């Protein structure tokens, strides 16, 4: 197991000291640990984000394996627990807090407290809208990086990041929803998660443009 | 008035709720900013829009 200083010096060498210092101070909340959230969390852990709060009420099921970061050994475990195990194996020195609970308009603000950036990674569009409305109206300084439109296998080039309302960033093609004709599949999910993780990284180093 | 930068003609002032419904938006899947301010869902019915209003509407789709 590499010592903390060893792992850190490798991150500094790869990312440059200035970037690493900002990323290490980062406090990111990831709401939803499915196809988007689990993969975003892994990318941020690899990047060295110092603090993450991961939130999901659900447990790992076989249907998740087509796109989410979990493996067979995690089946039946709460996603918060499974993901914590995965993240610990990537960077044991970052702090990961978890909440295994469903997010509502009543508890969302408490859940995100202490975090400057929120990754919206829900499946249900009404939950997406609820979270964004709740945070943007009550905590206008928090930055949200959301996912919308990532199903199917249409061109990967349609996935992009746009900025709306100053502190809301949306990644996806904004259109392709998960249906029986257009299932949700690993490649585009990962591309969208990559967009989200990259935008979160940019925000951590104080770059606000897409 | 403008919606997402596109010109719309508004014949008379109307509630934000009515306008959004008329335009076919699903009110449970959107977030709206009016003249630069986010509008809470609970205020859609009592918020009036005019011909000078600038509206930005974001619609979310499922999958994640």
PDB file of N, CA, C and O in Angstrom, chain A residues 155-188:
ATOM      1  N   UNK A 155     -24.756   8.936 -31.929  1.00  0.00           N
ATOM      2  CA  UNK A 155     -23.395   9.457 -31.981  1.00  0.00           C
ATOM      3  C   UNK A 155     -22.931  10.031 -30.647  1.00  0.00           C
ATOM      4  O   UNK A 155     -23.627  10.826 -30.015  1.00  0.00           O
ATOM      5  N   UNK A 156     -21.729   9.639 -30.273  1.00  0.00           N
ATOM      6  CA  UNK A 156     -21.131  10.161 -29.046  1.00  0.00           C
ATOM      7  C   UNK A 156     -20.907  11.663 -29.164  1.00  0.00           C
ATOM      8  O   UNK A 156     -20.846  12.369 -28.162  1.00  0.00           O
ATOM      9  N   UNK A 157     -20.813  12.139 -30.392  1.00  0.00           N
ATOM     10  CA  UNK A 157     -20.544  13.563 -30.602  1.00  0.00           C
ATOM     11  C   UNK A 157     -21.695  14.476 -30.203  1.00  0.00           C
ATOM     12  O   UNK A 157     -21.544  15.687 -30.150  1.00  0.00           O
ATOM     13  N   UNK A 158     -22.843  13.893 -29.903  1.00  0.00           N
ATOM     14  CA  UNK A 158     -23.980  14.739 -29.502  1.00  0.00           C
ATOM     15  C   UNK A 158     -23.926  15.077 -28.007  1.00  0.00           C
ATOM     16  O   UNK A 158     -24.693  15.911 -27.536  1.00  0.00           O
ATOM     17  N   UNK A 159     -23.048  14.420 -27.279  1.00  0.00           N
ATOM     18  CA  UNK A 159     -22.964  14.706 -25.838  1.00  0.00           C
ATOM     19  C   UNK A 159     -22.059  15.907 -25.624  1.00  0.00           C
ATOM     20  O   UNK A 159     -20.944  15.955 -26.115  1.00  0.00           O
ATOM     21  N   UNK A 160     -22.584  16.889 -24.886  1.00  0.00           N
ATOM     22  CA  UNK A 160     -21.821  18.104 -24.657  1.00  0.00           C
ATOM     23  C   UNK A 160     -22.113  18.644 -23.265  1.00  0.00           C
ATOM     24  O   UNK A 160     -22.961  18.106 -22.554  1.00  0.00           O
ATOM     25  N   UNK A 161     -21.400  19.697 -22.892  1.00  0.00           N
ATOM     26  CA  UNK A 161     -21.653  20.389 -21.619  1.00  0.00           C
ATOM     27  C   UNK A 161     -22.134  21.791 -21.960  1.00  0.00           C
ATOM     28  O   UNK A 161     -21.491  22.496 -22.746  1.00  0.00           O
ATOM     29  N   UNK A 162     -23.268  22.191 -21.386  1.00  0.00           N
ATOM     30  CA  UNK A 162     -23.732  23.564 -21.578  1.00  0.00           C
ATOM     31  C   UNK A 162     -23.891  24.225 -20.220  1.00  0.00           C
ATOM     32  O   UNK A 162     -24.032  23.558 -19.194  1.00  0.00           O
ATOM     33  N   UNK A 163     -23.853  25.553 -20.232  1.00  0.00           N
ATOM     34  CA  UNK A 163     -24.032  26.294 -18.970  1.00  0.00           C
ATOM     35  C   UNK A 163     -25.334  27.071 -19.060  1.00  0.00           C
ATOM     36  O   UNK A 163     -25.613  27.747 -20.049  1.00  0.00           O
ATOM     37  N   UNK A 164     -26.148  26.927 -17.991  1.00  0.00           N
ATOM     38  CA  UNK A 164     -27.411  27.668 -17.935  1.00  0.00           C
ATOM     39  C   UNK A 164     -27.486  28.329 -16.570  1.00  0.00           C
ATOM     40  O   UNK A 164     -26.920  27.824 -15.605  1.00  0.00           O
ATOM     41  N   UNK A 165     -28.183  29.451 -16.458  1.00  0.00           N
ATOM     42  CA  UNK A 165     -28.470  30.042 -15.150  1.00  0.00           C
ATOM     43  C   UNK A 165     -27.232  30.303 -14.305  1.00  0.00           C
ATOM     44  O   UNK A 165     -27.273  30.168 -13.093  1.00  0.00           O
ATOM     45  N   UNK A 166     -26.119  30.598 -14.910  1.00  0.00           N
ATOM     46  CA  UNK A 166     -24.875  30.937 -14.211  1.00  0.00           C
ATOM     47  C   UNK A 166     -24.236  29.786 -13.434  1.00  0.00           C
ATOM     48  O   UNK A 166     -23.072  29.499 -13.597  1.00  0.00           O
ATOM     49  N   UNK A 167     -24.962  29.110 -12.556  1.00  0.00           N
ATOM     50  CA  UNK A 167     -24.345  28.068 -11.727  1.00  0.00           C
ATOM     51  C   UNK A 167     -24.851  26.658 -12.017  1.00  0.00           C
ATOM     52  O   UNK A 167     -24.645  25.749 -11.219  1.00  0.00           O
ATOM     53  N   UNK A 168     -25.499  26.486 -13.166  1.00  0.00           N
ATOM     54  CA  UNK A 168     -25.962  25.156 -13.553  1.00  0.00           C
ATOM     55  C   UNK A 168     -25.273  24.734 -14.844  1.00  0.00           C
ATOM     56  O   UNK A 168     -25.262  25.470 -15.834  1.00  0.00           O
ATOM     57  N   UNK A 169     -24.655  23.562 -14.797  1.00  0.00           N
ATOM     58  CA  UNK A 169     -24.000  23.006 -15.980  1.00  0.00           C
ATOM     59  C   UNK A 169     -24.720  21.700 -16.291  1.00  0.00           C
ATOM     60  O   UNK A 169     -24.971  20.903 -15.387  1.00  0.00           O
ATOM     61  N   UNK A 170     -25.051  21.482 -17.569  1.00  0.00           N
ATOM     62  CA  UNK A 170     -25.767  20.257 -17.914  1.00  0.00           C
ATOM     63  C   UNK A 170     -24.964  19.495 -18.959  1.00  0.00           C
ATOM     64  O   UNK A 170     -24.565  20.054 -19.995  1.00  0.00           O
ATOM     65  N   UNK A 171     -24.726  18.216 -18.682  1.00  0.00           N
ATOM     66  CA  UNK A 171     -23.949  17.355 -19.577  1.00  0.00           C
ATOM     67  C   UNK A 171     -24.887  16.310 -20.173  1.00  0.00           C
ATOM     68  O   UNK A 171     -25.686  15.722 -19.457  1.00  0.00           O
ATOM     69  N   UNK A 172     -24.756  16.088 -21.471  1.00  0.00           N
ATOM     70  CA  UNK A 172     -25.604  15.103 -22.129  1.00  0.00           C
ATOM     71  C   UNK A 172     -26.014  15.650 -23.473  1.00  0.00           C
ATOM     72  O   UNK A 172     -25.493  16.670 -23.924  1.00  0.00           O
ATOM     73  N   UNK A 173     -26.963  14.979 -24.128  1.00  0.00           N
ATOM     74  CA  UNK A 173     -27.455  15.548 -25.385  1.00  0.00           C
ATOM     75  C   UNK A 173     -28.789  16.259 -25.184  1.00  0.00           C
ATOM     76  O   UNK A 173     -29.383  16.754 -26.123  1.00  0.00           O
ATOM     77  N   UNK A 174     -29.248  16.298 -23.960  1.00  0.00           N
ATOM     78  CA  UNK A 174     -30.453  17.015 -23.540  1.00  0.00           C
ATOM     79  C   UNK A 174     -31.747  16.401 -24.058  1.00  0.00           C
ATOM     80  O   UNK A 174     -32.820  16.931 -23.797  1.00  0.00           O
ATOM     81  N   UNK A 175     -31.647  15.300 -24.805  1.00  0.00           N
ATOM     82  CA  UNK A 175     -32.851  14.753 -25.445  1.00  0.00           C
ATOM     83  C   UNK A 175     -33.077  13.269 -25.216  1.00  0.00           C
ATOM     84  O   UNK A 175     -34.201  12.846 -25.015  1.00  0.00           O
ATOM     85  N   UNK A 176     -32.015  12.467 -25.325  1.00  0.00           N
ATOM     86  CA  UNK A 176     -32.229  11.024 -25.416  1.00  0.00           C
ATOM     87  C   UNK A 176     -32.490  10.432 -24.048  1.00  0.00           C
ATOM     88  O   UNK A 176     -31.583  10.261 -23.234  1.00  0.00           O
ATOM     89  N   UNK A 177     -33.762  10.131 -23.813  1.00  0.00           N
ATOM     90  CA  UNK A 177     -34.067   9.570 -22.516  1.00  0.00           C
ATOM     91  C   UNK A 177     -34.079   8.054 -22.566  1.00  0.00           C
ATOM     92  O   UNK A 177     -34.196   7.454 -23.625  1.00  0.00           O
ATOM     93  N   UNK A 178     -33.929   7.462 -21.378  1.00  0.00           N
ATOM     94  CA  UNK A 178     -33.905   6.006 -21.273  1.00  0.00           C
ATOM     95  C   UNK A 178     -35.328   5.483 -21.453  1.00  0.00           C
ATOM     96  O   UNK A 178     -36.218   5.808 -20.693  1.00  0.00           O
ATOM     97  N   UNK A 179     -35.540   4.697 -22.511  1.00  0.00           N
ATOM     98  CA  UNK A 179     -36.854   4.082 -22.758  1.00  0.00           C
ATOM     99  C   UNK A 179     -36.599   2.629 -23.142  1.00  0.00           C
ATOM    100  O   UNK A 179     -35.448   2.208 -23.253  1.00  0.00           O
ATOM    101  N   UNK A 180     -37.669   1.883 -23.448  1.00  0.00           N
ATOM    102  CA  UNK A 180     -37.451   0.495 -23.850  1.00  0.00           C
ATOM    103  C   UNK A 180     -36.793   0.421 -25.227  1.00  0.00           C
ATOM    104  O   UNK A 180     -36.107  -0.540 -25.542  1.00  0.00           O
ATOM    105  N   UNK A 181     -36.995   1.468 -26.052  1.00  0.00           N
ATOM    106  CA  UNK A 181     -36.336   1.465 -27.368  1.00  0.00           C
ATOM    107  C   UNK A 181     -34.918   1.981 -27.305  1.00  0.00           C
ATOM    108  O   UNK A 181     -34.102   1.692 -28.163  1.00  0.00           O
ATOM    109  N   UNK A 182     -34.675   2.812 -26.296  1.00  0.00           N
ATOM    110  CA  UNK A 182     -33.357   3.439 -26.214  1.00  0.00           C
ATOM    111  C   UNK A 182     -32.825   3.221 -24.812  1.00  0.00           C
ATOM    112  O   UNK A 182     -32.917   4.097 -23.955  1.00  0.00           O
ATOM    113  N   UNK A 183     -32.283   2.027 -24.606  1.00  0.00           N
ATOM    114  CA  UNK A 183     -31.805   1.685 -23.273  1.00  0.00           C
ATOM    115  C   UNK A 183     -30.570   2.475 -22.921  1.00  0.00           C
ATOM    116  O   UNK A 183     -29.985   3.154 -23.750  1.00  0.00           O
ATOM    117  N   UNK A 184     -30.175   2.366 -21.688  1.00  0.00           N
ATOM    118  CA  UNK A 184     -29.042   3.137 -21.211  1.00  0.00           C
ATOM    119  C   UNK A 184     -27.808   2.230 -21.182  1.00  0.00           C
ATOM    120  O   UNK A 184     -27.819   1.170 -20.580  1.00  0.00           O
ATOM    121  N   UNK A 185     -26.772   2.660 -21.900  1.00  0.00           N
ATOM    122  CA  UNK A 185     -25.638   1.782 -22.151  1.00  0.00           C
ATOM    123  C   UNK A 185     -24.310   2.417 -21.765  1.00  0.00           C
ATOM    124  O   UNK A 185     -24.148   3.630 -21.834  1.00  0.00           O
ATOM    125  N   UNK A 186     -23.365   1.578 -21.438  1.00  0.00           N
ATOM    126  CA  UNK A 186     -22.093   2.024 -20.861  1.00  0.00           C
ATOM    127  C   UNK A 186     -21.349   3.117 -21.621  1.00  0.00           C
ATOM    128  O   UNK A 186     -20.910   4.098 -21.010  1.00  0.00           O
ATOM    129  N   UNK A 187     -21.164   2.995 -22.948  1.00  0.00           N
ATOM    130  CA  UNK A 187     -20.303   4.004 -23.586  1.00  0.00           C
ATOM    131  C   UNK A 187     -20.798   5.456 -23.412  1.00  0.00           C
ATOM    132  O   UNK A 187     -20.050   6.302 -22.921  1.00  0.00           O
ATOM    133  N   UNK A 188     -22.029   5.726 -23.778  1.00  0.00           N
ATOM    134  CA  UNK A 188     -22.506   7.112 -23.657  1.00  0.00           C
ATOM    135  C   UNK A 188     -22.629   7.543 -22.192  1.00  0.00           C
ATOM    136  O   UNK A 188     -22.425   8.706 -21.856  1.00  0.00           O
TER     137      UNK A 188
END
